[in-house]
PDB file of C-alpha atoms in Angstrom:
ATOM      1  CA  MET V   1     124.766  10.361  51.994  1.00  0.00           C
ATOM      2  CA  ARG V   2     124.309   6.657  51.030  1.00  0.00           C
ATOM      3  CA  SER V   3     127.401   4.563  49.873  1.00  0.00           C
ATOM      4  CA  PHE V   4     127.046   2.477  46.839  1.00  0.00           C
ATOM      5  CA  LEU V   5     129.335  -0.164  45.546  1.00  0.00           C
ATOM      6  CA  ILE V   6     128.470  -1.338  41.883  1.00  0.00           C
ATOM      7  CA  ASP V   7     129.604  -4.694  40.489  1.00  0.00           C
ATOM      8  CA  THR V   8     129.347  -4.601  36.817  1.00  0.00           C
ATOM      9  CA  ASP V   9     130.108  -6.581  33.580  1.00  0.00           C
ATOM     10  CA  THR V  10     129.754  -3.229  31.948  1.00  0.00           C
ATOM     11  CA  ALA V  11     127.761  -3.191  28.664  1.00  0.00           C
ATOM     12  CA  SER V  12     125.294  -0.839  27.242  1.00  0.00           C
ATOM     13  CA  ASP V  13     122.545  -1.257  29.941  1.00  0.00           C
ATOM     14  CA  ASP V  14     125.004  -1.415  32.842  1.00  0.00           C
ATOM     15  CA  ALA V  15     126.482   1.872  31.585  1.00  0.00           C
ATOM     16  CA  VAL V  16     123.144   3.550  31.711  1.00  0.00           C
ATOM     17  CA  ALA V  17     122.611   2.145  35.266  1.00  0.00           C
ATOM     18  CA  ILE V  18     125.986   3.576  36.399  1.00  0.00           C
ATOM     19  CA  MET V  19     125.159   6.884  35.065  1.00  0.00           C
ATOM     20  CA  MET V  20     121.877   6.782  37.129  1.00  0.00           C
ATOM     21  CA  ALA V  21     123.780   6.121  40.404  1.00  0.00           C
ATOM     22  CA  LEU V  22     126.656   8.744  39.554  1.00  0.00           C
ATOM     23  CA  ALA V  23     123.800  11.348  38.996  1.00  0.00           C
ATOM     24  CA  ALA V  24     122.029  10.716  42.344  1.00  0.00           C
ATOM     25  CA  PRO V  25     122.710  13.665  44.602  1.00  0.00           C
ATOM     26  CA  ASP V  26     122.439  11.626  47.827  1.00  0.00           C
ATOM     27  CA  VAL V  27     124.716   8.685  46.705  1.00  0.00           C
ATOM     28  CA  TRP V  28     128.431   8.270  46.997  1.00  0.00           C
ATOM     29  CA  VAL V  29     129.598   5.597  44.532  1.00  0.00           C
ATOM     30  CA  LEU V  30     132.472   4.085  46.265  1.00  0.00           C
ATOM     31  CA  ALA V  31     133.698   2.198  43.467  1.00  0.00           C
ATOM     32  CA  LEU V  32     132.984   0.242  40.251  1.00  0.00           C
ATOM     33  CA  THR V  33     134.226  -3.379  40.393  1.00  0.00           C
ATOM     34  CA  THR V  34     134.219  -5.193  37.034  1.00  0.00           C
ATOM     35  CA  VAL V  35     133.617  -8.857  36.023  1.00  0.00           C
ATOM     36  CA  ALA V  36     133.476 -10.773  32.904  1.00  0.00           C
ATOM     37  CA  GLY V  37     130.053 -11.593  31.564  1.00  0.00           C
ATOM     38  CA  ASN V  38     128.426  -9.562  28.844  1.00  0.00           C
ATOM     39  CA  VAL V  39     131.989  -9.013  27.559  1.00  0.00           C
ATOM     40  CA  GLY V  40     135.415  -9.958  28.769  1.00  0.00           C
ATOM     41  CA  LEU V  41     136.895  -8.429  31.811  1.00  0.00           C
ATOM     42  CA  GLU V  42     139.276  -6.094  29.894  1.00  0.00           C
ATOM     43  CA  GLN V  43     136.498  -4.774  27.740  1.00  0.00           C
ATOM     44  CA  ALA V  44     134.059  -4.379  30.789  1.00  0.00           C
ATOM     45  CA  THR V  45     136.706  -2.418  32.595  1.00  0.00           C
ATOM     46  CA  SER V  46     137.389  -0.105  29.847  1.00  0.00           C
ATOM     47  CA  ASN V  47     133.572   0.482  29.495  1.00  0.00           C
ATOM     48  CA  ALA V  48     133.212   1.283  33.241  1.00  0.00           C
ATOM     49  CA  LEU V  49     136.193   3.860  32.855  1.00  0.00           C
ATOM     50  CA  LEU V  50     134.468   5.361  29.711  1.00  0.00           C
ATOM     51  CA  THR V  51     131.127   5.645  31.359  1.00  0.00           C
ATOM     52  CA  ALA V  52     132.698   7.335  34.358  1.00  0.00           C
ATOM     53  CA  GLU V  53     134.507   9.768  32.205  1.00  0.00           C
ATOM     54  CA  ILE V  54     131.372  10.681  30.221  1.00  0.00           C
ATOM     55  CA  CYS V  55     129.793  11.418  33.629  1.00  0.00           C
ATOM     56  CA  GLY V  56     132.647  13.649  34.746  1.00  0.00           C
ATOM     57  CA  SER V  57     133.433  11.227  37.555  1.00  0.00           C
ATOM     58  CA  ASP V  58     136.643   9.888  38.911  1.00  0.00           C
ATOM     59  CA  VAL V  59     134.845   6.923  40.680  1.00  0.00           C
ATOM     60  CA  PRO V  60     137.627   4.317  41.192  1.00  0.00           C
ATOM     61  CA  VAL V  61     137.405   1.193  38.945  1.00  0.00           C
ATOM     62  CA  PHE V  62     138.780  -2.024  40.133  1.00  0.00           C
ATOM     63  CA  ALA V  63     138.982  -5.160  37.755  1.00  0.00           C
ATOM     64  CA  GLY V  64     137.854  -8.529  39.209  1.00  0.00           C
ATOM     65  CA  ALA V  65     137.283 -12.127  37.887  1.00  0.00           C
ATOM     66  CA  GLY V  66     137.923 -12.785  34.274  1.00  0.00           C
ATOM     67  CA  ARG V  67     136.163 -15.971  34.244  1.00  0.00           C
ATOM     68  CA  PRO V  68     133.322 -17.842  36.100  1.00  0.00           C
ATOM     69  CA  LEU V  69     134.237 -19.959  38.991  1.00  0.00           C
ATOM     70  CA  ILE V  70     134.535 -23.346  37.102  1.00  0.00           C
ATOM     71  CA  ARG V  71     133.192 -22.547  33.693  1.00  0.00           C
ATOM     72  CA  ALA V  72     134.301 -21.070  30.415  1.00  0.00           C
ATOM     73  CA  LEU V  73     132.991 -17.722  29.826  1.00  0.00           C
ATOM     74  CA  GLN V  74     130.174 -17.402  27.288  1.00  0.00           C
ATOM     75  CA  ASP V  75     129.628 -13.637  26.687  1.00  0.00           C
ATOM     76  CA  ALA V  76     126.714 -11.723  25.174  1.00  0.00           C
ATOM     77  CA  HIS V  77     128.313  -9.891  22.352  1.00  0.00           C
ATOM     78  CA  TRP V  78     125.416 -10.981  20.202  1.00  0.00           C
ATOM     79  CA  PHE V  79     123.021  -8.622  22.411  1.00  0.00           C
ATOM     80  CA  HIS V  80     125.394  -5.802  23.196  1.00  0.00           C
ATOM     81  CA  GLY V  81     127.989  -5.874  20.492  1.00  0.00           C
ATOM     82  CA  TYR V  82     131.664  -7.204  20.376  1.00  0.00           C
ATOM     83  CA  ASP V  83     132.771  -4.047  22.570  1.00  0.00           C
ATOM     84  CA  GLY V  84     129.432  -4.241  24.746  1.00  0.00           C
ATOM     85  CA  LEU V  85     128.584  -0.727  23.704  1.00  0.00           C
ATOM     86  CA  GLY V  86     126.884  -1.450  20.176  1.00  0.00           C
ATOM     87  CA  ASP V  87     130.344  -1.369  18.180  1.00  0.00           C
ATOM     88  CA  HIS V  88     130.361   2.467  17.641  1.00  0.00           C
ATOM     89  CA  GLY V  89     134.002   2.794  17.883  1.00  0.00           C
ATOM     90  CA  TYR V  90     134.116   4.637  21.196  1.00  0.00           C
ATOM     91  CA  PRO V  91     137.657   6.009  22.253  1.00  0.00           C
ATOM     92  CA  ALA V  92     139.571   4.320  24.835  1.00  0.00           C
ATOM     93  CA  PRO V  93     139.370   5.850  28.292  1.00  0.00           C
ATOM     94  CA  LYS V  94     141.829   8.426  29.576  1.00  0.00           C
ATOM     95  CA  ARG V  95     142.647   6.718  32.813  1.00  0.00           C
ATOM     96  CA  ARG V  96     143.365   3.249  34.024  1.00  0.00           C
ATOM     97  CA  HIS V  97     141.888   0.874  36.484  1.00  0.00           C
ATOM     98  CA  GLU V  98     143.215   0.686  40.025  1.00  0.00           C
ATOM     99  CA  ARG V  99     145.945  -1.707  40.896  1.00  0.00           C
ATOM    100  CA  GLU V 100     143.929  -3.409  43.709  1.00  0.00           C
ATOM    101  CA  HIS V 101     142.028  -6.380  42.773  1.00  0.00           C
ATOM    102  CA  ALA V 102     138.242  -6.100  42.884  1.00  0.00           C
ATOM    103  CA  ILE V 103     137.967  -8.812  45.456  1.00  0.00           C
ATOM    104  CA  ASP V 104     140.251  -7.031  47.789  1.00  0.00           C
ATOM    105  CA  ALA V 105     138.427  -3.825  47.216  1.00  0.00           C
ATOM    106  CA  ILE V 106     134.971  -5.310  47.910  1.00  0.00           C
ATOM    107  CA  VAL V 107     136.138  -6.708  51.185  1.00  0.00           C
ATOM    108  CA  ARG V 108     137.879  -3.700  52.112  1.00  0.00           C
ATOM    109  CA  LEU V 109     135.035  -1.324  51.322  1.00  0.00           C
ATOM    110  CA  ALA V 110     132.490  -3.480  53.070  1.00  0.00           C
ATOM    111  CA  HIS V 111     134.429  -3.154  56.263  1.00  0.00           C
ATOM    112  CA  ALA V 112     135.218   0.499  55.747  1.00  0.00           C
ATOM    113  CA  GLU V 113     131.712   1.407  55.013  1.00  0.00           C
ATOM    114  CA  PRO V 114     129.242  -0.891  57.089  1.00  0.00           C
ATOM    115  CA  GLY V 115     125.567  -0.553  55.781  1.00  0.00           C
ATOM    116  CA  LEU V 116     126.769   0.013  52.123  1.00  0.00           C
ATOM    117  CA  THR V 117     124.324  -0.910  49.259  1.00  0.00           C
ATOM    118  CA  LEU V 118     125.832  -3.262  46.823  1.00  0.00           C
ATOM    119  CA  VAL V 119     124.368  -3.375  43.430  1.00  0.00           C
ATOM    120  CA  THR V 120     125.369  -6.336  41.170  1.00  0.00           C
ATOM    121  CA  LEU V 121     124.649  -5.840  37.426  1.00  0.00           C
ATOM    122  CA  GLY V 122     126.405  -8.992  36.183  1.00  0.00           C
ATOM    123  CA  PRO V 123     127.547 -12.524  37.061  1.00  0.00           C
ATOM    124  CA  LEU V 124     128.138 -12.948  40.777  1.00  0.00           C
ATOM    125  CA  THR V 125     131.604 -14.290  40.404  1.00  0.00           C
ATOM    126  CA  ASN V 126     133.274 -11.377  42.329  1.00  0.00           C
ATOM    127  CA  ILE V 127     130.814 -11.462  45.051  1.00  0.00           C
ATOM    128  CA  ALA V 128     131.057 -15.062  45.528  1.00  0.00           C
ATOM    129  CA  LEU V 129     134.836 -14.955  45.595  1.00  0.00           C
ATOM    130  CA  ALA V 130     134.760 -12.007  48.124  1.00  0.00           C
ATOM    131  CA  LEU V 131     132.382 -13.874  50.504  1.00  0.00           C
ATOM    132  CA  ALA V 132     134.700 -16.949  50.071  1.00  0.00           C
ATOM    133  CA  ARG V 133     137.609 -14.548  51.207  1.00  0.00           C
ATOM    134  CA  ASP V 134     135.692 -13.089  54.159  1.00  0.00           C
ATOM    135  CA  PRO V 135     132.327 -14.384  55.080  1.00  0.00           C
ATOM    136  CA  GLU V 136     131.876 -11.546  57.538  1.00  0.00           C
ATOM    137  CA  ILE V 137     131.193  -8.905  54.794  1.00  0.00           C
ATOM    138  CA  ALA V 138     127.848 -10.443  54.443  1.00  0.00           C
ATOM    139  CA  ALA V 139     126.680  -8.778  57.768  1.00  0.00           C
ATOM    140  CA  LYS V 140     128.397  -5.584  56.883  1.00  0.00           C
ATOM    141  CA  ILE V 141     126.482  -5.001  53.678  1.00  0.00           C
ATOM    142  CA  GLY V 142     123.194  -3.188  54.303  1.00  0.00           C
ATOM    143  CA  ARG V 143     121.603  -4.218  50.943  1.00  0.00           C
ATOM    144  CA  CYS V 144     122.543  -6.470  48.097  1.00  0.00           C
ATOM    145  CA  VAL V 145     120.427  -5.495  44.994  1.00  0.00           C
ATOM    146  CA  VAL V 146     120.936  -8.204  42.400  1.00  0.00           C
ATOM    147  CA  MET V 147     119.944  -7.679  38.856  1.00  0.00           C
ATOM    148  CA  GLY V 148     119.345 -11.306  37.732  1.00  0.00           C
ATOM    149  CA  GLY V 149     117.078 -14.317  37.724  1.00  0.00           C
ATOM    150  CA  ALA V 150     113.848 -15.124  36.219  1.00  0.00           C
ATOM    151  CA  PRO V 151     111.653 -15.799  39.034  1.00  0.00           C
ATOM    152  CA  CYS V 152     108.219 -16.105  37.614  1.00  0.00           C
ATOM    153  CA  CYS V 153     108.587 -16.660  34.044  1.00  0.00           C
ATOM    154  CA  GLU V 154     110.964 -17.384  30.897  1.00  0.00           C
ATOM    155  CA  GLY V 155     114.627 -16.591  30.861  1.00  0.00           C
ATOM    156  CA  ASN V 156     116.514 -14.494  28.496  1.00  0.00           C
ATOM    157  CA  VAL V 157     119.296 -16.864  27.425  1.00  0.00           C
ATOM    158  CA  THR V 158     117.405 -20.290  28.011  1.00  0.00           C
ATOM    159  CA  PRO V 159     113.736 -20.717  28.596  1.00  0.00           C
ATOM    160  CA  ALA V 160     114.676 -21.293  32.171  1.00  0.00           C
ATOM    161  CA  ALA V 161     117.557 -18.837  33.058  1.00  0.00           C
ATOM    162  CA  GLU V 162     118.465 -15.257  33.012  1.00  0.00           C
ATOM    163  CA  PHE V 163     121.788 -14.410  31.615  1.00  0.00           C
ATOM    164  CA  ASN V 164     123.673 -13.155  34.840  1.00  0.00           C
ATOM    165  CA  ILE V 165     122.859 -16.149  36.707  1.00  0.00           C
ATOM    166  CA  TRP V 166     123.187 -18.739  33.823  1.00  0.00           C
ATOM    167  CA  VAL V 167     126.731 -17.311  33.131  1.00  0.00           C
ATOM    168  CA  ASP V 168     128.070 -18.417  36.509  1.00  0.00           C
ATOM    169  CA  PRO V 169     125.393 -20.401  38.307  1.00  0.00           C
ATOM    170  CA  GLU V 170     127.976 -21.831  40.871  1.00  0.00           C
ATOM    171  CA  ALA V 171     128.832 -18.291  42.066  1.00  0.00           C
ATOM    172  CA  ALA V 172     125.008 -17.329  42.151  1.00  0.00           C
ATOM    173  CA  ARG V 173     124.468 -20.426  44.323  1.00  0.00           C
ATOM    174  CA  ALA V 174     127.134 -19.388  46.750  1.00  0.00           C
ATOM    175  CA  VAL V 175     125.756 -15.810  46.894  1.00  0.00           C
ATOM    176  CA  PHE V 176     122.233 -16.957  47.455  1.00  0.00           C
ATOM    177  CA  ARG V 177     123.122 -19.326  50.140  1.00  0.00           C
ATOM    178  CA  SER V 178     125.081 -16.545  51.988  1.00  0.00           C
ATOM    179  CA  ARG V 179     123.910 -14.308  54.571  1.00  0.00           C
ATOM    180  CA  LEU V 180     123.609 -11.151  52.336  1.00  0.00           C
ATOM    181  CA  LYS V 181     120.316  -9.230  52.501  1.00  0.00           C
ATOM    182  CA  ILE V 182     119.412  -9.985  49.017  1.00  0.00           C
ATOM    183  CA  GLU V 183     116.794  -8.028  46.949  1.00  0.00           C
ATOM    184  CA  MET V 184     116.272  -9.752  43.634  1.00  0.00           C
ATOM    185  CA  VAL V 185     115.355  -7.624  40.590  1.00  0.00           C
ATOM    186  CA  GLY V 186     114.787 -10.114  37.817  1.00  0.00           C
ATOM    187  CA  TRP V 187     114.561  -9.615  34.104  1.00  0.00           C
ATOM    188  CA  HIS V 188     110.686  -9.638  34.173  1.00  0.00           C
ATOM    189  CA  VAL V 189     110.687  -6.215  35.495  1.00  0.00           C
ATOM    190  CA  SER V 190     112.420  -4.706  32.624  1.00  0.00           C
ATOM    191  CA  ARG V 191     109.823  -5.860  30.130  1.00  0.00           C
ATOM    192  CA  GLY V 192     106.190  -4.581  29.536  1.00  0.00           C
ATOM    193  CA  ALA V 193     105.491  -1.196  30.457  1.00  0.00           C
ATOM    194  CA  SER V 194     109.117  -0.654  31.471  1.00  0.00           C
ATOM    195  CA  VAL V 195     110.399  -0.989  28.044  1.00  0.00           C
ATOM    196  CA  LEU V 196     111.127   2.617  26.449  1.00  0.00           C
ATOM    197  CA  SER V 197     109.053   3.234  23.445  1.00  0.00           C
ATOM    198  CA  ASP V 198     110.302   4.827  20.272  1.00  0.00           C
ATOM    199  CA  GLU V 199     108.748   8.035  21.514  1.00  0.00           C
ATOM    200  CA  GLU V 200     110.190   7.879  24.854  1.00  0.00           C
ATOM    201  CA  ILE V 201     113.701   7.022  23.208  1.00  0.00           C
ATOM    202  CA  ALA V 202     113.397  10.156  21.089  1.00  0.00           C
ATOM    203  CA  ALA V 203     112.438  12.265  24.078  1.00  0.00           C
ATOM    204  CA  ILE V 204     115.808  11.067  25.652  1.00  0.00           C
ATOM    205  CA  GLU V 205     117.847  11.854  22.760  1.00  0.00           C
ATOM    206  CA  ALA V 206     116.173  15.262  22.402  1.00  0.00           C
ATOM    207  CA  LEU V 207     117.794  16.182  25.961  1.00  0.00           C
ATOM    208  CA  GLY V 208     120.863  16.870  24.039  1.00  0.00           C
ATOM    209  CA  THR V 209     123.428  15.899  26.785  1.00  0.00           C
ATOM    210  CA  ALA V 210     126.371  13.702  26.288  1.00  0.00           C
ATOM    211  CA  LYS V 211     124.933  11.183  28.537  1.00  0.00           C
ATOM    212  CA  ALA V 212     121.640  10.971  26.863  1.00  0.00           C
ATOM    213  CA  HIS V 213     123.438  10.485  23.436  1.00  0.00           C
ATOM    214  CA  PHE V 214     125.571   7.798  24.912  1.00  0.00           C
ATOM    215  CA  ALA V 215     122.745   6.071  26.649  1.00  0.00           C
ATOM    216  CA  ILE V 216     120.782   5.601  23.335  1.00  0.00           C
ATOM    217  CA  GLN V 217     123.502   5.256  21.007  1.00  0.00           C
ATOM    218  CA  SER V 218     125.371   2.568  22.992  1.00  0.00           C
ATOM    219  CA  ASN V 219     122.102   0.484  23.253  1.00  0.00           C
ATOM    220  CA  SER V 220     121.436   0.450  19.566  1.00  0.00           C
ATOM    221  CA  ARG V 221     122.551  -3.144  19.172  1.00  0.00           C
ATOM    222  CA  ALA V 222     120.633  -4.248  22.463  1.00  0.00           C
ATOM    223  CA  ARG V 223     117.428  -2.579  21.084  1.00  0.00           C
ATOM    224  CA  GLU V 224     117.694  -4.648  17.808  1.00  0.00           C
ATOM    225  CA  ALA V 225     118.559  -7.856  19.688  1.00  0.00           C
ATOM    226  CA  TYR V 226     115.706  -7.309  22.137  1.00  0.00           C
ATOM    227  CA  HIS V 227     113.214  -7.161  19.211  1.00  0.00           C
ATOM    228  CA  THR V 228     114.773 -10.416  17.655  1.00  0.00           C
ATOM    229  CA  GLN V 229     114.611 -12.153  20.950  1.00  0.00           C
ATOM    230  CA  THR V 230     111.239 -11.177  22.074  1.00  0.00           C
ATOM    231  CA  GLY V 231     109.378  -9.694  19.122  1.00  0.00           C
ATOM    232  CA  GLU V 232     108.801  -6.691  21.094  1.00  0.00           C
ATOM    233  CA  ILE V 233     109.539  -3.118  19.903  1.00  0.00           C
ATOM    234  CA  GLY V 234     111.484  -0.684  22.063  1.00  0.00           C
ATOM    235  CA  LEU V 235     114.455  -0.669  24.496  1.00  0.00           C
ATOM    236  CA  SER V 236     114.481  -2.795  27.518  1.00  0.00           C
ATOM    237  CA  LEU V 237     117.013  -1.635  30.196  1.00  0.00           C
ATOM    238  CA  ALA V 238     117.472  -4.448  32.757  1.00  0.00           C
ATOM    239  CA  ASP V 239     120.240  -2.972  34.761  1.00  0.00           C
ATOM    240  CA  PRO V 240     118.680   0.481  34.997  1.00  0.00           C
ATOM    241  CA  THR V 241     115.496  -0.938  36.479  1.00  0.00           C
ATOM    242  CA  ALA V 242     117.441  -2.640  39.157  1.00  0.00           C
ATOM    243  CA  MET V 243     119.352   0.555  39.718  1.00  0.00           C
ATOM    244  CA  ALA V 244     116.194   2.501  40.150  1.00  0.00           C
ATOM    245  CA  VAL V 245     115.126  -0.019  42.991  1.00  0.00           C
ATOM    246  CA  ALA V 246     118.468   0.361  44.706  1.00  0.00           C
ATOM    247  CA  LEU V 247     118.093   4.139  44.429  1.00  0.00           C
ATOM    248  CA  ASP V 248     114.558   4.034  45.715  1.00  0.00           C
ATOM    249  CA  ARG V 249     113.209   0.777  46.985  1.00  0.00           C
ATOM    250  CA  THR V 250     109.489   2.151  46.753  1.00  0.00           C
ATOM    251  CA  VAL V 251     109.852   2.101  42.872  1.00  0.00           C
ATOM    252  CA  GLY V 252     109.240  -1.708  43.488  1.00  0.00           C
ATOM    253  CA  LEU V 253     105.422  -1.981  43.802  1.00  0.00           C
ATOM    254  CA  SER V 254     105.021  -5.646  44.784  1.00  0.00           C
ATOM    255  CA  TRP V 255     107.471  -7.622  46.920  1.00  0.00           C
ATOM    256  CA  SER V 256     107.651 -10.989  48.582  1.00  0.00           C
ATOM    257  CA  ARG V 257     110.240 -13.047  50.454  1.00  0.00           C
ATOM    258  CA  HIS V 258     111.062 -16.483  49.667  1.00  0.00           C
ATOM    259  CA  ARG V 259     113.892 -18.899  49.780  1.00  0.00           C
ATOM    260  CA  ILE V 260     115.605 -19.499  46.527  1.00  0.00           C
ATOM    261  CA  ALA V 261     117.725 -22.138  44.910  1.00  0.00           C
ATOM    262  CA  ILE V 262     120.064 -21.944  41.929  1.00  0.00           C
ATOM    263  CA  GLU V 263     120.326 -24.928  39.622  1.00  0.00           C
ATOM    264  CA  THR V 264     123.696 -25.796  38.769  1.00  0.00           C
ATOM    265  CA  GLN V 265     123.854 -29.408  37.421  1.00  0.00           C
ATOM    266  CA  SER V 266     121.107 -29.670  34.677  1.00  0.00           C
ATOM    267  CA  GLU V 267     121.945 -28.876  31.188  1.00  0.00           C
ATOM    268  CA  LEU V 268     118.245 -28.037  30.667  1.00  0.00           C
ATOM    269  CA  THR V 269     117.601 -25.591  33.506  1.00  0.00           C
ATOM    270  CA  ARG V 270     121.365 -24.558  34.342  1.00  0.00           C
ATOM    271  CA  GLY V 271     121.083 -21.049  36.273  1.00  0.00           C
ATOM    272  CA  MET V 272     117.353 -21.347  36.887  1.00  0.00           C
ATOM    273  CA  THR V 273     116.085 -19.354  40.034  1.00  0.00           C
ATOM    274  CA  VAL V 274     113.850 -21.815  41.922  1.00  0.00           C
ATOM    275  CA  VAL V 275     111.703 -19.828  44.109  1.00  0.00           C
ATOM    276  CA  ASP V 276     109.689 -21.383  46.932  1.00  0.00           C
ATOM    277  CA  ARG V 277     106.533 -19.175  46.369  1.00  0.00           C
ATOM    278  CA  LEU V 278     104.167 -21.464  48.393  1.00  0.00           C
ATOM    279  CA  ASN V 279     106.828 -21.820  51.211  1.00  0.00           C
ATOM    280  CA  VAL V 280     106.746 -25.497  50.838  1.00  0.00           C
ATOM    281  CA  SER V 281     110.115 -25.725  52.727  1.00  0.00           C
ATOM    282  CA  ALA V 282     108.198 -24.823  55.805  1.00  0.00           C
ATOM    283  CA  ASP V 283     106.478 -28.363  55.649  1.00  0.00           C
ATOM    284  CA  ALA V 284     108.473 -30.755  57.619  1.00  0.00           C
ATOM    285  CA  ASN V 285     107.827 -33.367  54.855  1.00  0.00           C
ATOM    286  CA  ASN V 286     109.578 -31.239  52.430  1.00  0.00           C
ATOM    287  CA  ALA V 287     112.215 -29.436  54.572  1.00  0.00           C
ATOM    288  CA  GLU V 288     114.836 -32.008  54.344  1.00  0.00           C
ATOM    289  CA  VAL V 289     114.917 -32.043  50.474  1.00  0.00           C
ATOM    290  CA  TRP V 290     114.682 -28.375  50.189  1.00  0.00           C
ATOM    291  CA  ASP V 291     117.358 -27.712  52.662  1.00  0.00           C
ATOM    292  CA  ALA V 292     119.704 -29.821  50.600  1.00  0.00           C
ATOM    293  CA  ALA V 293     118.875 -27.986  47.352  1.00  0.00           C
ATOM    294  CA  ALA V 294     118.822 -24.298  48.626  1.00  0.00           C
ATOM    295  CA  GLY V 295     121.138 -24.292  51.776  1.00  0.00           C
ATOM    296  CA  GLU V 296     120.898 -22.370  55.014  1.00  0.00           C
ATOM    297  CA  HIS V 297     119.854 -18.966  53.641  1.00  0.00           C
ATOM    298  CA  GLU V 298     116.504 -18.113  54.825  1.00  0.00           C
ATOM    299  CA  ALA V 299     115.105 -16.075  52.073  1.00  0.00           C
ATOM    300  CA  ALA V 300     115.543 -13.260  49.649  1.00  0.00           C
ATOM    301  CA  HIS V 301     113.247 -10.325  48.893  1.00  0.00           C
ATOM    302  CA  ILE V 302     111.874 -10.321  45.265  1.00  0.00           C
ATOM    303  CA  VAL V 303     110.340  -7.524  43.456  1.00  0.00           C
ATOM    304  CA  TRP V 304     107.513  -8.557  41.050  1.00  0.00           C
ATOM    305  CA  THR V 305     106.347  -5.310  39.587  1.00  0.00           C
ATOM    306  CA  ILE V 306     107.871  -1.805  39.584  1.00  0.00           C
ATOM    307  CA  ASP V 307     106.529   1.495  38.913  1.00  0.00           C
ATOM    308  CA  SER V 308     107.570   2.012  35.258  1.00  0.00           C
ATOM    309  CA  GLY V 309     106.566   5.615  35.143  1.00  0.00           C
ATOM    310  CA  ARG V 310     108.817   6.538  38.066  1.00  0.00           C
ATOM    311  CA  PHE V 311     111.711   4.451  36.691  1.00  0.00           C
ATOM    312  CA  LYS V 312     111.424   6.278  33.371  1.00  0.00           C
ATOM    313  CA  THR V 313     111.275   9.572  35.112  1.00  0.00           C
ATOM    314  CA  MET V 314     114.303   8.815  37.220  1.00  0.00           C
ATOM    315  CA  LEU V 315     116.157   7.699  34.009  1.00  0.00           C
ATOM    316  CA  LYS V 316     115.480  10.848  32.116  1.00  0.00           C
ATOM    317  CA  ALA V 317     116.280  13.014  35.049  1.00  0.00           C
ATOM    318  CA  ALA V 318     119.707  11.354  35.361  1.00  0.00           C
ATOM    319  CA  LEU V 319     120.394  11.711  31.785  1.00  0.00           C
ATOM    320  CA  ALA V 320     119.415  15.300  31.457  1.00  0.00           C
ATOM    321  CA  ALA V 321     121.859  16.451  34.103  1.00  0.00           C
TER     322      ALA V 321
END
């Protein structure tokens, strides 16, 4: 049995990713830790509890950081709705979150379950704070699958940056400079062939389960917003693509390993994931400049393409159960 720890700013696509993990027969989800991002912390925590309830799970939920490290929170209600779940008036969850703070829970679980897989679905604030509290947890965590970044192309909140990294670039910078074994799943892999078509959405709805209904209904606003944002028709599910990679790394078809720097100063490129694709930092002429920008971290693994067919099969199977 594999141990997963999921850090989430729970909105509609996060909820689907969580459902995938909770449905995996060989995965024990140790906890859900919540962070402000798509929505405020209280709403993200409520949404995580509701998602677990719909799955019939009593996975513990721990509330974490209510704002980025040094910035005011700028949420994504315009994309996910004010409640993060499409504003359909879902009932409040029946149980409350745990009293322990998410930062404490992350540190405790990293030591208690060495080798666990950490999946981050939101801004990296909680992870940066946990690493600051106890840097040794980086060596305890087996994999850190990060949904975030735009390593090859345009971002989804600015032309340069993906939302999760843009919201708290200082936290992302700290995490990418740490010794965590990072696998970055950028926004680009949830586009193109990975987008659910109208026919595929209808097939999921036809499953008739509570999870399938919730997955599609809660993403109704996101589906509209994605069309407004990109002009593309269908449902793009960024967090579930990352969860698919976390559950089965071979879903990622092409990978490469590079050093990454996070831009924190520029108003134009705030949150940009600057990838050393040509390994220019290995050249002594460039090393000093790059080291100052990227820090000591050697590299992260980046997935460039995924098997969209397998992703959709995994998604449908999780929602059918």
